[in-house]
XYZ file of C-alpha atoms in Angstrom:
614
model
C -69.513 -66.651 -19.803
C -65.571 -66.792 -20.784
C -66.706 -67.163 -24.432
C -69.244 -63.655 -24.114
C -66.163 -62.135 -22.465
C -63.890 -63.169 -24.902
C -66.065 -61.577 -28.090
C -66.110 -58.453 -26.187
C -62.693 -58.133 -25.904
C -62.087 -59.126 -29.586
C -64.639 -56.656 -30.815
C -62.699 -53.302 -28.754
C -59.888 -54.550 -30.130
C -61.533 -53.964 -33.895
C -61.455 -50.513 -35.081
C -64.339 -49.136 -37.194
C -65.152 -48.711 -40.680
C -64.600 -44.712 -39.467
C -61.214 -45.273 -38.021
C -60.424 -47.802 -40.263
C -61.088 -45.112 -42.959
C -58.899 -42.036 -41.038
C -55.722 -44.614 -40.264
C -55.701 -45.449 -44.340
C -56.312 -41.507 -45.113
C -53.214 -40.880 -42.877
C -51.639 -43.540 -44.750
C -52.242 -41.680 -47.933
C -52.115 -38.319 -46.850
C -54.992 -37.171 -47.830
C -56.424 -35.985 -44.207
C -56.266 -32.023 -42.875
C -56.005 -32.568 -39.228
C -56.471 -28.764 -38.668
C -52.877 -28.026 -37.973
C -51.337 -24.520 -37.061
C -51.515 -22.921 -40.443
C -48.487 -22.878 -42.750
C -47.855 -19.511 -43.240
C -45.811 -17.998 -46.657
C -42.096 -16.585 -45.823
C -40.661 -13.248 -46.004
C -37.625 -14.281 -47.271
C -37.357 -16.318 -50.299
C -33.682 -17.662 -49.742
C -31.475 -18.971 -48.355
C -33.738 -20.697 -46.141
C -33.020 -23.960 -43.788
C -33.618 -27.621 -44.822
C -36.350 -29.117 -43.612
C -35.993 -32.533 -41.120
C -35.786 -34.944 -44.110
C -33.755 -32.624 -46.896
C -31.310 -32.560 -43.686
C -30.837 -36.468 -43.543
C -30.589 -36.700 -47.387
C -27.990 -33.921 -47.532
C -25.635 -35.584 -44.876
C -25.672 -38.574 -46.947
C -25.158 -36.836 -50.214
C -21.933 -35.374 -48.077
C -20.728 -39.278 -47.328
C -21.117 -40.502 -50.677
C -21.323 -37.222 -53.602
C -21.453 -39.600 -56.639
C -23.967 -42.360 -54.924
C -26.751 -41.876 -57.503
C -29.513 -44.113 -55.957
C -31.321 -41.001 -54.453
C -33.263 -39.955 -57.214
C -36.729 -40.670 -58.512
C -37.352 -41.996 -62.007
C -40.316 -41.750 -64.330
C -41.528 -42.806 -67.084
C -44.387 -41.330 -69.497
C -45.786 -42.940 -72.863
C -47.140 -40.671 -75.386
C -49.289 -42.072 -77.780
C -50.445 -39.611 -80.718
C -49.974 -36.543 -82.426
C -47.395 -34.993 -79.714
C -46.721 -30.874 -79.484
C -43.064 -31.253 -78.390
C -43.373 -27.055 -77.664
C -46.317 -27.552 -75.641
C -44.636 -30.354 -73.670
C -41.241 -28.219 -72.866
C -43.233 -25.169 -71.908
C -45.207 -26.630 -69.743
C -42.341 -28.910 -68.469
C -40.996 -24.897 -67.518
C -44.368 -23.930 -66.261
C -44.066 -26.366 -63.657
C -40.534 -25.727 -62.553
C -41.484 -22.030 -62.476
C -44.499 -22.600 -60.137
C -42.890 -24.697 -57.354
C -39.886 -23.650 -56.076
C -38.487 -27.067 -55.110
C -37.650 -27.836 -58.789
C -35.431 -24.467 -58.374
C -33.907 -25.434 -55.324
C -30.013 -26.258 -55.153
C -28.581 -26.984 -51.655
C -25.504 -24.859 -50.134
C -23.274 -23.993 -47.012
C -24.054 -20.700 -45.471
C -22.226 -19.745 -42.597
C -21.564 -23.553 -41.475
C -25.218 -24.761 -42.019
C -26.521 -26.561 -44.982
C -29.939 -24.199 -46.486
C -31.793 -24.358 -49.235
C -31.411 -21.717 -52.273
C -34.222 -20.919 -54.724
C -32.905 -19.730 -57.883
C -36.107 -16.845 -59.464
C -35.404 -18.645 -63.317
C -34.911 -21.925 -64.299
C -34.864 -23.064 -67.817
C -35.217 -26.983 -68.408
C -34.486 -28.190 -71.770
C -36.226 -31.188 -73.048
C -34.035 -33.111 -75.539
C -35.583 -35.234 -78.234
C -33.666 -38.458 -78.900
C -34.959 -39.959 -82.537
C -35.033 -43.823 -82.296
C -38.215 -44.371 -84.803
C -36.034 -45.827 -87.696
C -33.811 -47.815 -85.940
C -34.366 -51.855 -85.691
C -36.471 -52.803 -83.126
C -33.693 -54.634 -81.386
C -31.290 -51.815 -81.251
C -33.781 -49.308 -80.399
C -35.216 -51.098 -77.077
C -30.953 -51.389 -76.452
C -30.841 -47.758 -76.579
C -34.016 -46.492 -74.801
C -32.604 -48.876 -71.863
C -28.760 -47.333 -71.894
C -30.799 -43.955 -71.990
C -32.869 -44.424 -69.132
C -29.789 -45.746 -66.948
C -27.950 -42.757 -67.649
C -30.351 -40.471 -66.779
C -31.251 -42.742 -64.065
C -27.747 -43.428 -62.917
C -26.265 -40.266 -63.445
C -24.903 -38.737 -59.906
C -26.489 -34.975 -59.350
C -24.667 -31.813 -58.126
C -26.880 -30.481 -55.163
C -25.251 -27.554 -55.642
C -26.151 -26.828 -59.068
C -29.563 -26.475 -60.748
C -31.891 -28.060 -61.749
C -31.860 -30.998 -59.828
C -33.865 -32.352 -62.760
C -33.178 -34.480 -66.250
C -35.351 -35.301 -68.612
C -35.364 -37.143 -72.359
C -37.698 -37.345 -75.183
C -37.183 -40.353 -76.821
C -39.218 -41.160 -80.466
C -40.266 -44.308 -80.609
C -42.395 -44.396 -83.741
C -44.547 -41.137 -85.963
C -46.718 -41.100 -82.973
C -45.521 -42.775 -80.052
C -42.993 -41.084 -77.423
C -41.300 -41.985 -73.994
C -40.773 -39.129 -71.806
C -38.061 -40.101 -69.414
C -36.765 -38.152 -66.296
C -35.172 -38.470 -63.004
C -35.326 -35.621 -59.924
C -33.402 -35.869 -57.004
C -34.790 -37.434 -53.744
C -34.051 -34.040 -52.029
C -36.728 -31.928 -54.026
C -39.260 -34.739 -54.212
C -40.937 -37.883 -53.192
C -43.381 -40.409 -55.319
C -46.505 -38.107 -54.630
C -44.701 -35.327 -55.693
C -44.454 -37.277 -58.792
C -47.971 -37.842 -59.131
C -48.137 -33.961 -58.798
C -46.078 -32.932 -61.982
C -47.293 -35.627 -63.734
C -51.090 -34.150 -63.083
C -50.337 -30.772 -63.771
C -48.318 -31.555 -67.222
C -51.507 -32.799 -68.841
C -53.435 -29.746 -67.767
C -50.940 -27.484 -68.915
C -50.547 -28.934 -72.347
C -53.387 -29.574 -72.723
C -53.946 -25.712 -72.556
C -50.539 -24.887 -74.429
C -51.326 -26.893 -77.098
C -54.007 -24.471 -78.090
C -52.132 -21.336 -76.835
C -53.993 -20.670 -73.902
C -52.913 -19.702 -70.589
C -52.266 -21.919 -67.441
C -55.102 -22.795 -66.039
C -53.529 -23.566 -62.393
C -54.452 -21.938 -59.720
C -51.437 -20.135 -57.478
C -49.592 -22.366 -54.733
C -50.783 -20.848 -51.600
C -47.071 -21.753 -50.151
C -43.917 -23.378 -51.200
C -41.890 -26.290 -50.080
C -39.616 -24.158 -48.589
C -42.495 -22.958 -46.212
C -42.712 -26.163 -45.067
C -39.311 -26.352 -43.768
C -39.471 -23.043 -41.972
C -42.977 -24.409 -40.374
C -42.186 -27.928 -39.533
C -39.096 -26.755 -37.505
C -41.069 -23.996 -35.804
C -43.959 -26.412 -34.520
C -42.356 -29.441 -33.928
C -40.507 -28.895 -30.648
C -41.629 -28.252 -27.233
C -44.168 -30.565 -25.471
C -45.280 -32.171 -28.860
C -41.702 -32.792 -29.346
C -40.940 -34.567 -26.484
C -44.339 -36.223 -26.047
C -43.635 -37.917 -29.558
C -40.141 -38.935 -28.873
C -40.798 -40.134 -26.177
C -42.962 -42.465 -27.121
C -40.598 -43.679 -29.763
C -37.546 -43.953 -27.383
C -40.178 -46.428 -25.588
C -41.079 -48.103 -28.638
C -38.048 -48.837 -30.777
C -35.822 -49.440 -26.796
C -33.417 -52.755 -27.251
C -34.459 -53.169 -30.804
C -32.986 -55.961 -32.810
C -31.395 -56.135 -36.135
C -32.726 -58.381 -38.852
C -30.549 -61.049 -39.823
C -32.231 -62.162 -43.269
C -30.184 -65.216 -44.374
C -28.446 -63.686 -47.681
C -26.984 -65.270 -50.581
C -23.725 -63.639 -49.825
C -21.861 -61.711 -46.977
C -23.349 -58.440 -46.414
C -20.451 -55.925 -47.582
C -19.047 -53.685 -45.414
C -19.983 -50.835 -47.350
C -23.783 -50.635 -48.700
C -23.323 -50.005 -52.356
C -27.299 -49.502 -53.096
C -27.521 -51.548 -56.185
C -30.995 -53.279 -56.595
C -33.323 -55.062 -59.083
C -36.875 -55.868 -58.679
C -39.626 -58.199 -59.205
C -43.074 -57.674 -59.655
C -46.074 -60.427 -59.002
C -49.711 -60.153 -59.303
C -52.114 -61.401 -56.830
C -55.580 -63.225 -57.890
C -58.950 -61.797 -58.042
C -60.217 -64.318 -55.306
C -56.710 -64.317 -53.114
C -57.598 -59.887 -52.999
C -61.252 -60.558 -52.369
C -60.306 -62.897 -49.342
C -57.675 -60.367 -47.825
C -60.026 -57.895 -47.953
C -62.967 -59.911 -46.568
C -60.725 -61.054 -43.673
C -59.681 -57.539 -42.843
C -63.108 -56.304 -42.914
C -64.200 -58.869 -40.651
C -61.298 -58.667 -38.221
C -61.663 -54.893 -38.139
C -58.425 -53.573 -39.568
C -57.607 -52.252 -42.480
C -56.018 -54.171 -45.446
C -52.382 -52.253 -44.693
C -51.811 -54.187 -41.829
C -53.359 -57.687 -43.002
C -50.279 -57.587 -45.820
C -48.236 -56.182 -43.411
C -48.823 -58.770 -40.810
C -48.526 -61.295 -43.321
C -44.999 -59.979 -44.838
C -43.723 -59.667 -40.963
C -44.795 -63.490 -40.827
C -42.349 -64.291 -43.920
C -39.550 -62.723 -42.067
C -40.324 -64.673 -38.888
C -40.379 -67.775 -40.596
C -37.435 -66.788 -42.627
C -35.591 -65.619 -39.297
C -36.710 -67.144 -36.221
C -36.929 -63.669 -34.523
C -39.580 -62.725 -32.680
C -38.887 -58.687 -32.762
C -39.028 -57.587 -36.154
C -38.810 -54.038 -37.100
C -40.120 -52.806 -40.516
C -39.775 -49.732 -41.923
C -43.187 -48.079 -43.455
C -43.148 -44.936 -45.194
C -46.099 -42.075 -45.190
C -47.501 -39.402 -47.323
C -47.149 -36.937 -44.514
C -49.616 -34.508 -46.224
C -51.968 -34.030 -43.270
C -53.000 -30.105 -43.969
C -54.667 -29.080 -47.501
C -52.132 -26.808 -48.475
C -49.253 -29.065 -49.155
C -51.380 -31.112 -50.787
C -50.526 -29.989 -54.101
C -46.710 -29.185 -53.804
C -44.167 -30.701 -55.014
C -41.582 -31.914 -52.597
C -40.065 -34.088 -50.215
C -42.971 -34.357 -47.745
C -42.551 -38.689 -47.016
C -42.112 -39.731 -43.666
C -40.655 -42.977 -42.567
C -42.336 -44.835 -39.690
C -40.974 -48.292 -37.974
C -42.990 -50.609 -36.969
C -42.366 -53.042 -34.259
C -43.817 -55.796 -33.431
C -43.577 -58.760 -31.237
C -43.463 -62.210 -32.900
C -43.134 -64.245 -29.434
C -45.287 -67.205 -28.563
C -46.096 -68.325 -32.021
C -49.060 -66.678 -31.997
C -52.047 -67.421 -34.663
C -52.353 -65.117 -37.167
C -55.573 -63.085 -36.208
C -53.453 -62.552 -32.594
C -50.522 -61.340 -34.854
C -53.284 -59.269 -36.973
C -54.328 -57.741 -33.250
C -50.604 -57.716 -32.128
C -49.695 -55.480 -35.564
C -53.459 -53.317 -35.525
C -52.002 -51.486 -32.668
C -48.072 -51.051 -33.599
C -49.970 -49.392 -36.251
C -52.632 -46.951 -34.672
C -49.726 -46.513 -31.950
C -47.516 -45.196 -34.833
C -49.962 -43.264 -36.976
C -50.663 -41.442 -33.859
C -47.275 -40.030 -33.146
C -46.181 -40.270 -36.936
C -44.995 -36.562 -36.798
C -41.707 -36.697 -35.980
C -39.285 -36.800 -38.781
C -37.469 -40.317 -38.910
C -34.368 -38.171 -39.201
C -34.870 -36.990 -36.111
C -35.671 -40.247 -34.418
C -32.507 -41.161 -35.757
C -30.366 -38.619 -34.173
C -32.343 -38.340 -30.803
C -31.720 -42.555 -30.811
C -28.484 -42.349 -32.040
C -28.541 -46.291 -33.598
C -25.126 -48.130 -34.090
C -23.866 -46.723 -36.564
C -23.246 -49.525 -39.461
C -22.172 -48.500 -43.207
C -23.079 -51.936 -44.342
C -26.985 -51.496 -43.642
C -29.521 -48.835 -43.203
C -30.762 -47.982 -38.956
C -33.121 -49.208 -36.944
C -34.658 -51.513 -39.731
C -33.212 -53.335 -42.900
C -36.774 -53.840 -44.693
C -39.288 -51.590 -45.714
C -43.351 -52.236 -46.183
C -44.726 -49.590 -48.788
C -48.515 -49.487 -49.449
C -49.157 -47.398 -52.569
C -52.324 -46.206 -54.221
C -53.332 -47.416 -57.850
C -52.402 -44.167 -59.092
C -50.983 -44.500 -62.209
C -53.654 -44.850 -64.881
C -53.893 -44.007 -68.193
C -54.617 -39.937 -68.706
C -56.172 -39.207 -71.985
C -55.826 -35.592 -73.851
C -57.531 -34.654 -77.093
C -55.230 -36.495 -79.766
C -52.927 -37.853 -76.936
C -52.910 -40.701 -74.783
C -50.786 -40.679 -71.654
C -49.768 -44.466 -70.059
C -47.122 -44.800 -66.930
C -44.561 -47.246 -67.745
C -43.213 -49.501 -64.546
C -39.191 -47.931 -64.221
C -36.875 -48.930 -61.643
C -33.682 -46.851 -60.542
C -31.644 -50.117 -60.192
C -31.280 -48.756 -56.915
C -32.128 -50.344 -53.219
C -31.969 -48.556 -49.935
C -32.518 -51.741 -47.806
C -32.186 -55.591 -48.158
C -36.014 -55.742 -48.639
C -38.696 -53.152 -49.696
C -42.280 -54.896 -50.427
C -44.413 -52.506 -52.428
C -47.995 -53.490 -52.137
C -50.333 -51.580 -55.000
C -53.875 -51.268 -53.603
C -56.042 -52.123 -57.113
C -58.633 -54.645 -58.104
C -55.888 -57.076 -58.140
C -53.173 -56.364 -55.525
C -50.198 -56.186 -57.418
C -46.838 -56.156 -55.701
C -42.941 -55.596 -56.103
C -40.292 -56.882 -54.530
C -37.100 -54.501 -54.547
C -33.574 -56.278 -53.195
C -29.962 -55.625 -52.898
C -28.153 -57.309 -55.347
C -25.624 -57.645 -53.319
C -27.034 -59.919 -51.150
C -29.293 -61.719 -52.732
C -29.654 -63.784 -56.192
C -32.747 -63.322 -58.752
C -33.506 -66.473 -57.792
C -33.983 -66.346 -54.281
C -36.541 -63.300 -54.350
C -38.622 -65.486 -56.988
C -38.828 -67.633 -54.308
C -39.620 -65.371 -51.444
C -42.155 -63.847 -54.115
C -44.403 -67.347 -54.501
C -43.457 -67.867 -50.651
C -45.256 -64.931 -49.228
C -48.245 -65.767 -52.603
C -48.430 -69.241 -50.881
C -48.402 -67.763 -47.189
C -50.888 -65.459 -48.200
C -53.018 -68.477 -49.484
C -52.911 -70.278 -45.937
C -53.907 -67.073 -43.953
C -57.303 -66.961 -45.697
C -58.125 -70.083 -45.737
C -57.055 -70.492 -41.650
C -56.147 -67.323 -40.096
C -56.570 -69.254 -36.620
C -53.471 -71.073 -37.549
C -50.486 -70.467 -35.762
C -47.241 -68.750 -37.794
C -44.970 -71.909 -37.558
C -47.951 -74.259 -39.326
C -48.628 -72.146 -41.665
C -47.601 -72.976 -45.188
C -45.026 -71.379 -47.345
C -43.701 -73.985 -49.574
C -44.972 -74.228 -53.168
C -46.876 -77.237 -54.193
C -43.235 -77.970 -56.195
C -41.009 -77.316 -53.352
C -43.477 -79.893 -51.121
C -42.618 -82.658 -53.749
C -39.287 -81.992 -54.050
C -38.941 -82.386 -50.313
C -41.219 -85.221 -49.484
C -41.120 -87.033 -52.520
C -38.055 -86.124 -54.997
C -35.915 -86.009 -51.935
C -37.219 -89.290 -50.529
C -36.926 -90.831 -53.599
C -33.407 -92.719 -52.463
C -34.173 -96.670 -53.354
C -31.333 -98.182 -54.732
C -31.034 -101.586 -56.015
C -28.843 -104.154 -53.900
C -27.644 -106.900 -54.372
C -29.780 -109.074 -51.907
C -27.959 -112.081 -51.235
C -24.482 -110.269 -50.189
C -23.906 -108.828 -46.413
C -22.670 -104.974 -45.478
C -19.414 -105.877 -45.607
C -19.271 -108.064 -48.406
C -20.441 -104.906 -50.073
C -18.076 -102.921 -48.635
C -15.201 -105.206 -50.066
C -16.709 -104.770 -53.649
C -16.189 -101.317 -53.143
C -12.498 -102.045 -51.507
C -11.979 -103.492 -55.085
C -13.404 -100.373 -56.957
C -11.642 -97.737 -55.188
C -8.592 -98.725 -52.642
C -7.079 -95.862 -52.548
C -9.897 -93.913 -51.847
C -10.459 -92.261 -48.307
C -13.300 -94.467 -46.630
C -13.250 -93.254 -43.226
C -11.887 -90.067 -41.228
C -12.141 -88.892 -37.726
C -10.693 -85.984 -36.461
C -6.862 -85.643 -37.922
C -7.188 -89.642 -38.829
C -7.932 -90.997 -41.965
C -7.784 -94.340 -43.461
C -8.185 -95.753 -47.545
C -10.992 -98.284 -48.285
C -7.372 -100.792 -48.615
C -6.336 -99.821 -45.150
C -9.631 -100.466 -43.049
C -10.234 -103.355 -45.018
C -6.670 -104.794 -44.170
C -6.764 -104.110 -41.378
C -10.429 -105.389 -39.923
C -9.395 -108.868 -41.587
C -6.389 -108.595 -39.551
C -8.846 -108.701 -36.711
C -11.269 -110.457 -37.653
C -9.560 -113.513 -38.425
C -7.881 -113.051 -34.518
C -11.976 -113.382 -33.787
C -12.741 -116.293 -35.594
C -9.312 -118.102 -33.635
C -11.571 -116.924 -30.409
C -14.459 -118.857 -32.106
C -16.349 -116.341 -33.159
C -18.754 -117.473 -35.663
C -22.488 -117.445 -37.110
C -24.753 -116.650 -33.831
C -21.905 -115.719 -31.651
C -22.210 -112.412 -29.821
C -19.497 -110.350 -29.457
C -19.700 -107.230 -27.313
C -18.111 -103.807 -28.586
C -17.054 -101.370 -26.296
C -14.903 -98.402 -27.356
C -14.849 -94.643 -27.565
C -15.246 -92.988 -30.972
C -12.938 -93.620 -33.294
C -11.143 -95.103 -36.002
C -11.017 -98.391 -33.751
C -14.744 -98.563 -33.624
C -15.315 -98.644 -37.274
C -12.137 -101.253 -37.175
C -14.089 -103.451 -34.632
C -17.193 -103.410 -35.926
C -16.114 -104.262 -39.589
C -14.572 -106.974 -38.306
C -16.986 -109.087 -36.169
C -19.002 -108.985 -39.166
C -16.156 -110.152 -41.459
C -15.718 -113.353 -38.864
C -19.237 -113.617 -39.132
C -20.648 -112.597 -36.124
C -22.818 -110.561 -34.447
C -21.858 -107.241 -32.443
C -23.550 -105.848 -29.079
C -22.955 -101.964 -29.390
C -21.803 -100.749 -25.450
C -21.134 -97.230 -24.810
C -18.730 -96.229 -22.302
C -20.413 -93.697 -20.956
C -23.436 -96.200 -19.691
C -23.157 -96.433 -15.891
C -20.925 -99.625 -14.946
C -24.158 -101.427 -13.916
C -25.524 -100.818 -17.034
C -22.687 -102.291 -18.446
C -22.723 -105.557 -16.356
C -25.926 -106.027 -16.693
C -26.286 -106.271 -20.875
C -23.212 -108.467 -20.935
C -25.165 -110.766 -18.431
C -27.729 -110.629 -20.056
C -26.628 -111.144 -23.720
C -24.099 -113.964 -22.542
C -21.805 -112.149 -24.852
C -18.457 -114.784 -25.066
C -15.689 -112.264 -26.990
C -15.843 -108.314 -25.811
C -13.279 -105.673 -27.963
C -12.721 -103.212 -25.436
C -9.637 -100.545 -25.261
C -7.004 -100.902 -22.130
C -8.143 -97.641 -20.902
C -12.010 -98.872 -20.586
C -11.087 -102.212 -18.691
C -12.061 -100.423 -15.179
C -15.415 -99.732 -16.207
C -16.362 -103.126 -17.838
């Protein structure tokens, strides 16, 4: 009966393939949960930031020439390339959504947004084709950090740059970088969709083929401050105040002290997972009834328990937020950041974790409307300039959307590009392909290349475990590589020495008295004595022991706090050759009485200040 009730329970606690499908649409963006309509403004500027534009801003204001805020790309171009075409419809693009025309201001004490009616963007071309191969792959990489690196003016447009850089007769890198505050990595996506249909009708002087924008960016902002307040408001933050209450703050151990100021400089590294290793992750989430978000996430908040110790981890998880058709399409900074919480206590299994994460998530997705800026403000976090609020790691599940984009005589391939930026100790990016594929994005600051390699095959190896026994519990399950395992059991263990076997301990510790006298061979607390000095002066005592009669067999009883004099004593009843009976003072006196009885013990070393107790 227990085990009928028991499947019953586990199967409510499954979602569907249906919900599974809406919770990874939300993830994505991609459902239109019939919203109030977005409605086009009457006046085109100056008009107010929207939630997240308002949080970027402030920081801009803290920190003008940070340069980490900005999204980089990177194009191939394989073929017989129409620079023109290219440019113009670079221009065709900034033209048609406002946010690439968008420069940020003060007006009357409030930060708003100001669309400018004509932008221009030149497209440099940067001619490396006939330099050595060496040289040029030096200068395509100082390029791309400049323009990557380079801090932007929010207050003068565009907030755009962009490079052409020849690599060969027919092979191009188009290189650019647009500020955080005008877009996010959909928005990307965007441009990068609507550049090959407008060449590809430019190239043959035709007109755009793109249909109008039915709003702008700057629409957005007007709406989402006009229906997010009220009952929905509070009803959402609410449920967040209760979520996030008496949170705790990741302490990841680091390679070095955290600094006091976050500086934002990061690396990556990127790993592949196996065909099989995908096909078991998905085959587990399928049968567990969640999607294959929160298996990796589970898994990744796992490797920070084990890492930790903590049992309430909070992970930052950003979202599309593109829930209504007609942002779809835009370009600009739509993401929303969510934080999941969850409780690590008990050292649960992993499917219990699985359960324990499945509804942090649906719990989130279903009040993921309210901006994280906001949360931040309404929560108002400790504020810490050394690390980010109310999480220090971030989980990012991304959709295998860069692939190769083909064009009569062109061929289009995304190139991976990093910012050399990070915005937290941690972000995990997951890609969902055939083969999951994964990056690992760190603060250089606090951690070593090294270190992430080995977090990297720690969560493959975790991974591993979970699939073949999600039943296990977190603290059995394995995240040492098969190397690391014989390092520690056998490399490690590996301590025989050869000895000589017919000398005693402390006719071995005279052969070292000889090597090194002067050396320090024993220290306790502000006390210290050479390998000469003990060894003087437990002969000293010892031969007082053998004028006692203390001999081969004879037991001699040893009973004094720690110290110097123990190691003293000890030494020496070995040196006159016999045997000592260890007796700790704190024993009960009884205790005491009763193993010197016993033993018959005919010399005891004892201190003045012990003689009561003996």
């Amino acid at each position: 009966m227990d085990n009928t009730k028991d499947k019953l329970l586990q199967r409510r606690s499954k979602l569907s393939s249906t919900q599974r499908s809406l919770l990874e649409k939300r993830l994505r963006g991609e459902v239109d949960f019939q919203l109030e309509v977005i409605s086009k403004r009457s006046q085109i500027s100056p008009v107010p930031l929207s939630f997240a534009q308002q949080r970027l801003w402030f920081l801009h204001q803290l920190d003008p020439d940070n340069p980490y805020y900005s999204e980089l790309a990177c194009v191939q171009l394989l073929g017989a390339l129409n620079v023109d075409a290219l440019e113009k419809s670079f221009n065709e693009i900034v033209q048609r959504h406002e946010a690439l025309r968008t420069t940020f201001e003060i007006v009357e004490e409030q930060a708003v947004q100001v669309i400018h009616p004509d932008v221009t963007v030149k497209l440099p071309v940067v001619k490396l084709d006939l330099m050595p191969e060496v040289e040029q792959q030096a200068q395509i990489e100082q390029l791309t950090t400049e323009i990557a690196q380079k801090p932007f003016d929010l207050t003068t447009v565009p907030l755009l740059r962009s490079v052409l850089l020849q690599i060969d007769v027919e092979e191009y890198l188009l290189v650019f970088a647009i500020h955080h505050i005008v877009v996010d990595g959909w928005s990307i996506g965007v441009l990068i969709r609507e550049l090959v249909v407008l060449y590809e009708a430019f190239s043959i002087n035709k007109t755009s083929p793109l249909l109008e924008l039915p709003i702008q960016y700057a629409d957005f902002a007007i709406w989402q401050r006009q229906w997010l307040q009220g009952e929905l408001q509070k009803t959402q933050l609410d449920y967040w105040k209760q979520q996030l209450a008496g949170a705790a703050t990741l302490a990841l151990p680091t390679d070095r002290p955290r600094p006091p100021v976050q500086s934002f400089r990061g690396a990556v590294a990127s790993f592949e997972l196996s065909a099989s290793l995908t096909d078991m992750l998905r085959d587990l989430s399928n049968a567990e009834g969640v999607t294959l978000f929160m298996t990796l996430l589970a898994a990744f908040q796992a490797l920070l328990y084990r890492y930790t110790g903590q049992e309430d981890i909070c992970v930052g998880s950003p979202v599309a937020n593109r829930n209504q058709g007609q942002i779809q399409g835009l370009i600009g900074f739509f993401v929303n950041t969510l934080v999941l919480r969850t409780d690590l206590g008990g050292n649960p299994s992993f499917l219990e974790l699985l359960n324990r994460v499945r509804q942090v998530c649906v719990g989130a997705y279903a009040h993921a409307d309210i901006p994280f800026e906001q949360l931040v403000e309404e929560l108002q976090p400790d504020r810490n300039l050394s690390q980010m609020p109310l999480f220090q790691v971030m989980f990012a599940w991304q959709e295998d959307s860069q692939k190769q984009l083909t064009l009569p005589d062109l061929t289009l391939n995304w190139l991976p590009t990093h910012t050399q930026a990070a915005r937290f100790d941690l972000t995990l990016y997951i890609v969902d392909a055939s083969e999951l594929r994964g990056l690992l994005e760190y603060n250089t600051d606090l951690f070593n290349a090294e270190t992430i390699t080995r977090i990297v095959e720690h969560f493959r190896t975790l991974l591993e475990g979970i699939v073949a026994n999600p039943q296990a519990r977190l603290s059995d399950l394995p995240i040492l590589t098969t190397d690391e395992l014989n390092q520690q059991l056998l490399e490690w263990n590996d301590t025989a020495v050869e000895y000589p076997q017919q000398l005693c301990i402390h006719q071995l510790f005279e052969a070292q008295v000889e090597r090194t006298p002067d050396a320090i061979a024993v220290v306790f607390e502000d006390e210290q004595l050479t390998y000469w000095e003990l060894n003087a002066r437990a002969n000293q005592l010892a031969h007082y022991l053998q004028q006692l009669g203390v001999k081969p067999e004879v037991l001699v009883g040893i009973c004094v706090e720690q110290s110097l004099t123990m190691v003293i004593g000890l030494l020496a009843i070995l040196k006159a050759g016999g045997a000592y009976i260890p007796l700790d003072p704190s024993y009960p006196q009884e205790r005491l009485a009763y193993i010197l009885e016993d033993t018959q013990a005919s010399v005891l070393l004892t201190e003045a200040l012990l003689l009561e107790i003996i």
